[in-house]
Short mmCIF file of N, CA and C and ligand atoms in Angstrom, two decimals:
data_model
loop_
_atom_site.label_atom_id
_atom_site.label_comp_id
_atom_site.label_asym_id
_atom_site.label_seq_id
_atom_site.Cartn_x
_atom_site.Cartn_y
_atom_site.Cartn_z
N MET A 1059 123.23 127.13 75.37
CA MET A 1059 121.93 126.76 74.97
C MET A 1059 121.47 125.58 76.05
N LYS A 1060 122.42 124.51 76.42
CA LYS A 1060 122.28 123.64 76.97
C LYS A 1060 121.51 123.84 78.39
N VAL A 1061 122.42 124.85 79.10
CA VAL A 1061 122.19 125.24 80.46
C VAL A 1061 120.53 125.98 80.52
N ASN A 1062 120.36 126.91 79.62
CA ASN A 1062 118.90 127.59 79.42
C ASN A 1062 117.92 126.54 79.32
N HIS A 1063 118.24 125.28 78.80
CA HIS A 1063 117.20 124.38 78.85
C HIS A 1063 116.79 123.55 80.06
N LEU A 1064 118.01 123.56 80.68
CA LEU A 1064 117.85 122.81 82.06
C LEU A 1064 117.20 123.79 83.13
N ASN A 1065 117.64 125.00 82.81
CA ASN A 1065 116.63 125.96 83.72
C ASN A 1065 115.44 125.96 83.52
N ILE A 1066 114.75 125.88 82.26
CA ILE A 1066 113.52 125.80 82.11
C ILE A 1066 112.78 124.67 82.54
N LEU A 1067 113.56 123.65 82.49
CA LEU A 1067 113.05 122.13 82.97
C LEU A 1067 112.96 122.41 84.68
N LEU A 1068 113.78 122.98 85.21
CA LEU A 1068 113.69 122.92 86.58
C LEU A 1068 112.78 123.84 87.00
N LEU A 1069 112.65 125.06 86.28
CA LEU A 1069 111.63 125.86 86.59
C LEU A 1069 110.05 125.08 86.50
N ALA A 1070 110.09 124.19 85.41
CA ALA A 1070 108.73 123.45 85.16
C ALA A 1070 108.27 122.63 86.52
N ALA A 1071 109.56 122.02 86.59
CA ALA A 1071 109.42 120.83 87.66
C ALA A 1071 108.95 121.70 89.12
N ALA A 1072 109.86 122.87 89.42
CA ALA A 1072 109.29 123.28 90.52
C ALA A 1072 107.72 123.79 90.58
N CYS A 1073 107.15 124.34 89.29
CA CYS A 1073 105.78 124.75 89.34
C CYS A 1073 104.85 123.42 89.34
N ILE A 1074 105.47 122.30 89.00
CA ILE A 1074 104.43 121.07 89.10
C ILE A 1074 104.44 120.87 90.65
N SER A 1075 105.69 120.68 91.27
CA SER A 1075 105.45 120.47 92.60
C SER A 1075 104.81 121.35 93.43
N LEU A 1076 104.80 122.53 93.41
CA LEU A 1076 103.99 123.61 94.13
C LEU A 1076 102.50 123.45 93.77
N SER A 1077 102.20 122.79 92.77
CA SER A 1077 100.70 122.79 92.37
C SER A 1077 100.26 121.50 92.75
N SER A 1078 101.21 120.53 93.14
CA SER A 1078 100.60 119.40 93.22
C SER A 1078 100.11 118.93 94.96
N PRO A 1079 99.32 118.19 95.14
CA PRO A 1079 98.71 117.76 96.52
C PRO A 1079 99.82 117.16 97.59
N ALA A 1080 101.03 117.11 97.00
CA ALA A 1080 102.29 116.45 98.02
C ALA A 1080 102.53 117.39 99.07
N PHE A 1081 101.91 118.79 99.03
CA PHE A 1081 101.99 119.46 100.00
C PHE A 1081 101.09 119.28 101.03
N ALA A 1082 100.08 118.55 100.97
CA ALA A 1082 99.02 118.17 101.80
C ALA A 1082 99.64 117.30 103.09
N ASP A 1083 99.23 117.54 104.10
CA ASP A 1083 99.99 116.65 105.29
C ASP A 1083 98.78 115.56 105.43
N GLU A 1084 99.56 114.64 106.20
CA GLU A 1084 98.89 113.34 106.81
C GLU A 1084 98.92 113.65 108.36
N VAL A 1085 98.03 113.49 108.93
CA VAL A 1085 98.09 113.75 110.70
C VAL A 1085 97.60 112.16 110.96
N VAL A 1086 98.19 111.97 112.18
CA VAL A 1086 97.79 110.64 112.72
C VAL A 1086 97.41 110.87 113.89
N VAL A 1087 96.06 110.34 114.23
CA VAL A 1087 95.34 110.03 115.46
C VAL A 1087 95.30 108.64 116.15
N LYS A 1088 95.93 108.52 117.13
CA LYS A 1088 95.95 107.20 117.63
C LYS A 1088 94.60 106.68 118.59
N MET A 1089 94.51 105.59 118.34
CA MET A 1089 93.09 105.04 119.25
C MET A 1089 93.78 104.00 120.01
N LYS A 1090 93.78 104.43 121.42
CA LYS A 1090 94.58 103.76 122.40
C LYS A 1090 94.11 104.11 123.94
N ASP A 1091 94.12 103.24 124.51
CA ASP A 1091 93.54 103.24 125.99
C ASP A 1091 92.38 103.80 126.10
N TRP A 1092 91.14 103.37 125.02
CA TRP A 1092 89.87 103.99 124.96
C TRP A 1092 89.91 105.58 124.70
N LEU A 1093 90.91 105.99 124.10
CA LEU A 1093 91.02 107.47 123.77
C LEU A 1093 91.48 107.98 122.34
N PHE A 1094 91.01 108.93 121.85
CA PHE A 1094 91.81 109.42 120.67
C PHE A 1094 92.93 110.32 121.04
N LYS A 1095 94.00 109.99 120.64
CA LYS A 1095 95.08 110.83 121.08
C LYS A 1095 96.09 111.28 119.85
N PRO A 1096 96.06 112.72 119.73
CA PRO A 1096 95.62 113.72 120.44
C PRO A 1096 94.14 113.64 120.28
N ALA A 1097 93.25 114.16 121.06
CA ALA A 1097 91.86 114.46 120.98
C ALA A 1097 91.41 115.59 120.12
N ALA A 1098 92.05 116.60 120.16
CA ALA A 1098 92.12 117.65 119.43
C ALA A 1098 93.13 117.91 118.31
N ILE A 1099 92.56 118.18 117.11
CA ILE A 1099 93.87 118.28 116.20
C ILE A 1099 93.33 119.68 115.17
N THR A 1100 94.46 120.46 114.76
CA THR A 1100 94.02 121.30 113.88
C THR A 1100 94.85 121.25 112.63
N ILE A 1101 94.03 121.36 111.33
CA ILE A 1101 94.81 120.71 110.05
C ILE A 1101 94.35 121.94 109.14
N LYS A 1102 94.77 121.70 108.08
CA LYS A 1102 94.41 122.65 106.82
C LYS A 1102 93.66 121.75 105.83
N ALA A 1103 92.80 122.54 105.05
CA ALA A 1103 91.89 121.99 104.09
C ALA A 1103 92.94 121.14 103.19
N GLY A 1104 92.52 120.20 102.85
CA GLY A 1104 93.00 119.28 102.03
C GLY A 1104 93.90 118.15 102.99
N ASP A 1105 94.23 118.26 104.12
CA ASP A 1105 95.02 117.36 104.75
C ASP A 1105 94.35 115.99 104.87
N THR A 1106 94.80 115.05 105.37
CA THR A 1106 94.28 113.58 105.67
C THR A 1106 94.50 113.30 107.21
N VAL A 1107 93.52 112.78 107.71
CA VAL A 1107 93.54 112.33 108.98
C VAL A 1107 93.58 110.84 108.91
N VAL A 1108 94.61 110.27 109.60
CA VAL A 1108 94.61 108.82 109.56
C VAL A 1108 94.55 108.59 111.23
N TRP A 1109 93.30 107.80 111.35
CA TRP A 1109 93.28 107.14 112.75
C TRP A 1109 93.77 105.66 112.59
N VAL A 1110 94.80 105.48 113.54
CA VAL A 1110 95.58 104.21 113.83
C VAL A 1110 95.21 103.39 115.06
N HIS A 1111 94.75 102.37 114.83
CA HIS A 1111 94.52 101.37 116.12
C HIS A 1111 95.46 100.92 116.69
N GLU A 1112 95.44 101.40 118.05
CA GLU A 1112 96.81 100.68 118.74
C GLU A 1112 96.45 100.06 120.39
N ASP A 1113 94.91 99.75 120.26
CA ASP A 1113 94.65 99.13 121.40
C ASP A 1113 94.36 97.44 121.20
N GLU A 1114 95.39 96.55 121.72
CA GLU A 1114 95.16 95.08 121.36
C GLU A 1114 93.92 94.67 121.64
N ASP A 1115 93.40 94.64 122.55
CA ASP A 1115 92.06 93.88 122.93
C ASP A 1115 90.75 94.31 122.26
N ASP A 1116 90.49 95.83 122.23
CA ASP A 1116 89.41 96.58 121.87
C ASP A 1116 89.11 97.08 120.72
N PRO A 1117 87.98 96.89 119.92
CA PRO A 1117 87.71 97.57 118.69
C PRO A 1117 87.18 98.85 119.02
N HIS A 1118 87.39 99.55 117.90
CA HIS A 1118 86.85 101.20 118.07
C HIS A 1118 86.31 101.61 116.69
N ASN A 1119 85.90 102.74 116.66
CA ASN A 1119 85.41 103.17 115.56
C ASN A 1119 85.28 104.81 115.33
N VAL A 1120 85.10 105.42 114.25
CA VAL A 1120 85.11 106.78 114.08
C VAL A 1120 83.72 107.10 113.46
N ILE A 1121 82.94 107.95 114.49
CA ILE A 1121 81.70 108.31 113.84
C ILE A 1121 81.54 109.76 114.06
N PHE A 1122 81.09 110.47 113.12
CA PHE A 1122 81.09 112.08 113.09
C PHE A 1122 79.63 112.43 113.64
N GLU A 1123 79.55 113.43 114.34
CA GLU A 1123 78.24 114.03 114.89
C GLU A 1123 77.45 114.30 113.77
N ASP A 1124 78.16 115.19 112.48
CA ASP A 1124 77.62 115.26 111.31
C ASP A 1124 77.45 113.81 110.54
N ALA A 1125 76.13 113.49 110.33
CA ALA A 1125 76.01 112.24 109.87
C ALA A 1125 76.14 112.34 108.46
N SER A 1126 76.34 113.40 107.74
CA SER A 1126 76.74 113.55 106.39
C SER A 1126 78.00 113.13 106.23
N ILE A 1127 78.82 112.98 107.10
CA ILE A 1127 80.20 112.56 106.91
C ILE A 1127 80.43 111.14 107.15
N LYS A 1128 80.95 110.19 106.29
CA LYS A 1128 81.07 108.92 106.46
C LYS A 1128 82.10 108.56 107.36
N GLY A 1129 81.45 107.79 108.48
CA GLY A 1129 82.28 107.27 109.41
C GLY A 1129 82.77 105.81 109.08
N SER A 1130 83.78 105.32 109.97
CA SER A 1130 84.50 104.13 109.77
C SER A 1130 83.56 102.87 110.00
N GLU A 1131 83.81 101.92 109.70
CA GLU A 1131 83.40 100.42 110.06
C GLU A 1131 84.21 100.17 111.49
N THR A 1132 83.84 99.14 111.87
CA THR A 1132 84.69 98.59 113.20
C THR A 1132 86.18 98.65 112.80
N ILE A 1133 87.06 99.30 113.69
CA ILE A 1133 88.45 99.27 113.26
C ILE A 1133 89.09 98.43 114.31
N LYS A 1134 89.90 97.44 113.93
CA LYS A 1134 90.48 96.52 114.66
C LYS A 1134 92.24 96.74 114.86
N TYR A 1135 92.64 96.07 115.70
CA TYR A 1135 94.25 96.46 116.13
C TYR A 1135 95.10 96.40 115.03
N GLY A 1136 95.78 97.53 114.91
CA GLY A 1136 96.86 97.66 113.51
C GLY A 1136 96.21 98.23 112.24
N LYS A 1137 94.77 98.33 112.41
CA LYS A 1137 94.00 98.85 111.11
C LYS A 1137 94.05 100.31 111.16
N GLN A 1138 93.63 100.78 109.99
CA GLN A 1138 93.60 102.34 109.95
C GLN A 1138 92.21 102.65 109.44
N PHE A 1139 91.94 104.23 109.59
CA PHE A 1139 90.90 104.64 108.70
C PHE A 1139 91.51 106.22 108.19
N LYS A 1140 91.04 106.44 107.22
CA LYS A 1140 91.53 107.70 106.72
C LYS A 1140 90.45 108.68 106.03
N VAL A 1141 90.53 109.92 106.35
CA VAL A 1141 89.52 110.93 105.80
C VAL A 1141 90.23 112.23 105.35
N VAL A 1142 89.81 112.61 104.25
CA VAL A 1142 90.61 113.85 103.69
C VAL A 1142 89.37 114.86 103.91
N PHE A 1143 90.04 115.79 104.73
CA PHE A 1143 89.16 117.17 105.01
C PHE A 1143 89.41 118.25 103.90
N ASP A 1144 88.48 118.50 103.08
CA ASP A 1144 88.62 119.73 101.95
C ASP A 1144 88.01 120.80 102.60
N LYS A 1145 87.18 121.01 103.37
CA LYS A 1145 86.41 122.11 103.89
C LYS A 1145 86.72 122.29 105.12
N ALA A 1146 86.83 123.89 105.41
CA ALA A 1146 87.17 124.38 106.71
C ALA A 1146 85.84 124.06 107.57
N GLY A 1147 86.15 123.77 109.03
CA GLY A 1147 85.03 123.63 109.73
C GLY A 1147 85.50 122.82 110.80
N GLU A 1148 84.53 122.42 111.94
CA GLU A 1148 84.90 121.81 113.33
C GLU A 1148 84.23 120.51 113.01
N TYR A 1149 84.71 119.42 112.99
CA TYR A 1149 84.09 117.93 112.84
C TYR A 1149 84.54 117.23 114.07
N LYS A 1150 83.41 117.06 114.96
CA LYS A 1150 83.22 116.36 115.98
C LYS A 1150 83.15 115.00 115.72
N TYR A 1151 83.61 114.07 116.52
CA TYR A 1151 83.47 112.76 116.48
C TYR A 1151 83.56 111.95 117.54
N TYR A 1152 83.48 110.69 117.58
CA TYR A 1152 83.20 109.68 118.69
C TYR A 1152 83.44 108.18 118.35
N CYS A 1153 83.77 107.54 119.37
CA CYS A 1153 83.88 105.71 119.04
C CYS A 1153 82.50 105.51 119.65
N ARG A 1154 81.78 105.04 118.86
CA ARG A 1154 80.42 104.51 119.31
C ARG A 1154 80.46 103.51 120.47
N PHE A 1155 81.43 102.83 120.72
CA PHE A 1155 81.91 101.69 121.95
C PHE A 1155 82.25 102.42 122.90
N HIS A 1156 82.71 103.66 122.91
CA HIS A 1156 83.32 104.03 124.11
C HIS A 1156 83.17 105.65 124.15
N ARG A 1157 81.89 106.23 123.66
CA ARG A 1157 81.86 107.49 123.77
C ARG A 1157 81.37 107.75 125.22
N ASP A 1158 80.62 107.10 125.96
CA ASP A 1158 80.55 107.35 127.18
C ASP A 1158 81.48 107.00 128.35
N ASN A 1159 82.67 106.68 127.66
CA ASN A 1159 84.00 106.56 128.52
C ASN A 1159 84.95 107.70 128.12
N GLY A 1160 84.69 108.70 127.36
CA GLY A 1160 84.82 109.96 127.00
C GLY A 1160 85.79 109.82 125.85
N MET A 1161 85.88 108.64 124.84
CA MET A 1161 86.35 108.59 123.66
C MET A 1161 85.67 109.34 122.44
N ARG A 1162 86.13 110.60 122.46
CA ARG A 1162 85.71 111.73 121.58
C ARG A 1162 86.84 112.58 121.03
N GLY A 1163 86.71 113.11 120.16
CA GLY A 1163 87.62 114.10 119.39
C GLY A 1163 87.10 115.12 118.49
N VAL A 1164 87.94 115.81 118.05
CA VAL A 1164 87.45 116.88 117.12
C VAL A 1164 88.66 117.15 116.13
N VAL A 1165 88.25 117.42 114.79
CA VAL A 1165 89.20 117.85 113.86
C VAL A 1165 88.88 119.10 113.41
N ILE A 1166 89.68 120.19 113.72
CA ILE A 1166 89.51 121.68 113.36
C ILE A 1166 90.28 122.06 112.11
N VAL A 1167 89.51 122.19 110.96
CA VAL A 1167 90.12 122.37 109.60
C VAL A 1167 89.98 123.80 109.20
N LYS A 1168 91.22 124.38 109.10
CA LYS A 1168 91.28 126.05 109.06
C LYS A 1168 91.19 126.31 107.20
CU1 CU B 1160 86.50 102.86 121.20
#
């Protein structure tokens, strides 16, 4: 009887973990040398993108071409900005300070 109960508990735990968002990934994009690295990433719906600022001297931001998606404030060295992408699509963005220097990126959500 004890073994049966344990099996049921393990099965229940497995079901809970499968349905939990713990399977969503966090993907890091660095902001460095006035570029997004990598500039293009492909993720799955539900994943989070984390932009991490690694340029000591210069501020950056993340502004989406689709203005309905909320972009970041100015991000400084060592700070982060996160967005969860729930819907499939192609999300182009840029840094307002360095767009003309080629600081652009795209998140492709499958
Ligand atoms: Cu920038």
